[in-house]
XYZ file of C-alpha atoms in Angstrom:
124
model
C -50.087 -131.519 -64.419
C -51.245 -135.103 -65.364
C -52.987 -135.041 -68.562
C -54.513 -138.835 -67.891
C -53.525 -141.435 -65.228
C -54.012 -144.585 -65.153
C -52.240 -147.027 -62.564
C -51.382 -150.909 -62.323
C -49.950 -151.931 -58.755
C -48.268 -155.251 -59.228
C -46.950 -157.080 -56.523
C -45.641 -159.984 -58.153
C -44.142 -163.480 -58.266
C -41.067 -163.533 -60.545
C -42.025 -164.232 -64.287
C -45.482 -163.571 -63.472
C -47.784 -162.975 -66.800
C -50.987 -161.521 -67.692
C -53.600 -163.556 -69.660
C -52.248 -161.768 -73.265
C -55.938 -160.404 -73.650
C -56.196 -157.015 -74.854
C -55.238 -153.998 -72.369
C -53.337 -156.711 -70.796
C -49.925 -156.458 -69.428
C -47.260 -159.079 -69.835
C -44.573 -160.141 -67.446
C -40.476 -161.884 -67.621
C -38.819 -161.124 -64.936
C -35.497 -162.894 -63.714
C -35.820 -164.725 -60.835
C -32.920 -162.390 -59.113
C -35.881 -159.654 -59.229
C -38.893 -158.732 -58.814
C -41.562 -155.536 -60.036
C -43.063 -154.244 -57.498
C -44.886 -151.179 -58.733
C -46.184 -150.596 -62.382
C -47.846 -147.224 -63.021
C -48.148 -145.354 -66.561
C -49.562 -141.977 -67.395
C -49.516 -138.755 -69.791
C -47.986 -136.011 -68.353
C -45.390 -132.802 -70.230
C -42.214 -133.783 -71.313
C -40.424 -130.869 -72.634
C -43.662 -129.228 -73.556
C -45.098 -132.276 -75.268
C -47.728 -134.835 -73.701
C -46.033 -137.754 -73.143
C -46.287 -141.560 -72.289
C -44.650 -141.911 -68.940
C -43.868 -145.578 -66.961
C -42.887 -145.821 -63.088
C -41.395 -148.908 -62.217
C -40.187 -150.246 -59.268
C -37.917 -153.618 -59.197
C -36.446 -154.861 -56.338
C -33.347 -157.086 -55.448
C -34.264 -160.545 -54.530
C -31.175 -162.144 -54.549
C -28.440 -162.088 -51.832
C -25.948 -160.927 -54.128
C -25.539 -156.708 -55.206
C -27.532 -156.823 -58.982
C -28.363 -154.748 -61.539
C -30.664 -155.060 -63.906
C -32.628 -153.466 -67.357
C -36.472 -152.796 -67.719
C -37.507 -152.940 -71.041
C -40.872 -151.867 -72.044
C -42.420 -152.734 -75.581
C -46.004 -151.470 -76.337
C -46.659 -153.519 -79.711
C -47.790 -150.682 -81.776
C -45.669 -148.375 -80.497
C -41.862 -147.214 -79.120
C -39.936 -150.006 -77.030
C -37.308 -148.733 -74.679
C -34.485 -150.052 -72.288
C -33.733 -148.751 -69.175
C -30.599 -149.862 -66.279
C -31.270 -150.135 -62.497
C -29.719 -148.237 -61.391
C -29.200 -145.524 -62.865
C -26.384 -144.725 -61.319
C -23.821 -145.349 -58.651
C -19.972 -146.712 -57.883
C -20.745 -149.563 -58.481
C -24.331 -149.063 -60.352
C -25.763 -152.171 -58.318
C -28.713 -152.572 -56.072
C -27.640 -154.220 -52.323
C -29.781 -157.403 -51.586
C -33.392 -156.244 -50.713
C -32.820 -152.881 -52.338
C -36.018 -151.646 -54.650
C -35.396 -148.916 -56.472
C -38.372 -146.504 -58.232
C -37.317 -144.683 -61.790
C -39.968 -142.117 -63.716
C -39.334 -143.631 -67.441
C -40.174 -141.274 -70.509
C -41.280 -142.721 -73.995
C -40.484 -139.557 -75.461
C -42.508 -140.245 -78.567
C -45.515 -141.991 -77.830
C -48.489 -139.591 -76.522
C -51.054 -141.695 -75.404
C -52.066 -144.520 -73.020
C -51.083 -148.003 -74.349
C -53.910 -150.817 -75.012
C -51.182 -153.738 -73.833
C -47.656 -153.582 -73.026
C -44.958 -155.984 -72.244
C -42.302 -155.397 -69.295
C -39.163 -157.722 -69.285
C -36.529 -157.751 -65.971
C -33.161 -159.189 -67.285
C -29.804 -159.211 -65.163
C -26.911 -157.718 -66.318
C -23.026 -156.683 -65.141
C -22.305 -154.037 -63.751
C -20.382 -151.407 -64.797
């Protein structure tokens, strides 16, 4: 059960940025991608209310890519995640978006600004 929700659909230019007011979100993204979805909300993590991000980034370039998310709220937890996940090779095809459910395990409540970065990196 969702505790709180709150959502921010972004459909976004590459290295798009907020105006760095308070509440606001912040943007780098590599040109090779692009975020396509940003939502955040409290839900149960193990039994515990926790901070939870979906983000969706998609493959702009014509080349297979993948690429880390990495969240930072400034008074709280900053975490890295890998699209994708998975896979042989861990890589997302030209055109490919891909959606992952991100936990900040220790950080219970809703974030008054946050900062999302898109970087490329090798794959596995």
């Amino acid at each position: 059960m969702l505790g709180a929700v709150v959502t921010a659909v972004a459909l976004l230019a590459a290295g798009a940025a907020a105006s760095g007011e308070p509440g606001a979100i912040s943007y780098r993204v590599t040109p090779s991608a692009k975020i396509t979805k940003v939502s955040y909300y409290l839900d149960k993590y193990k039994g515990t209310e926790t901070l939870f991000f979906e983000i969706a980034v998609k493959n702009m370039s014509d080349q297979p890519k993948r690429f880390r998310v990495f969240v930072d709220i400034p008074d709280g937890p900053s975490a890295a995640y890998y699209y994708p996940l998975a896979g042989k090779p861990p890589v997302l095809k030209p055109g490919q978006e891909v959606s992952e459910k991100l936990p900040l395990v220790i950080y219970n409540r809703l974030p008054s600004a946050f900062s999302l970065a898109v970087d490329e990196i090798e794959a596995l």
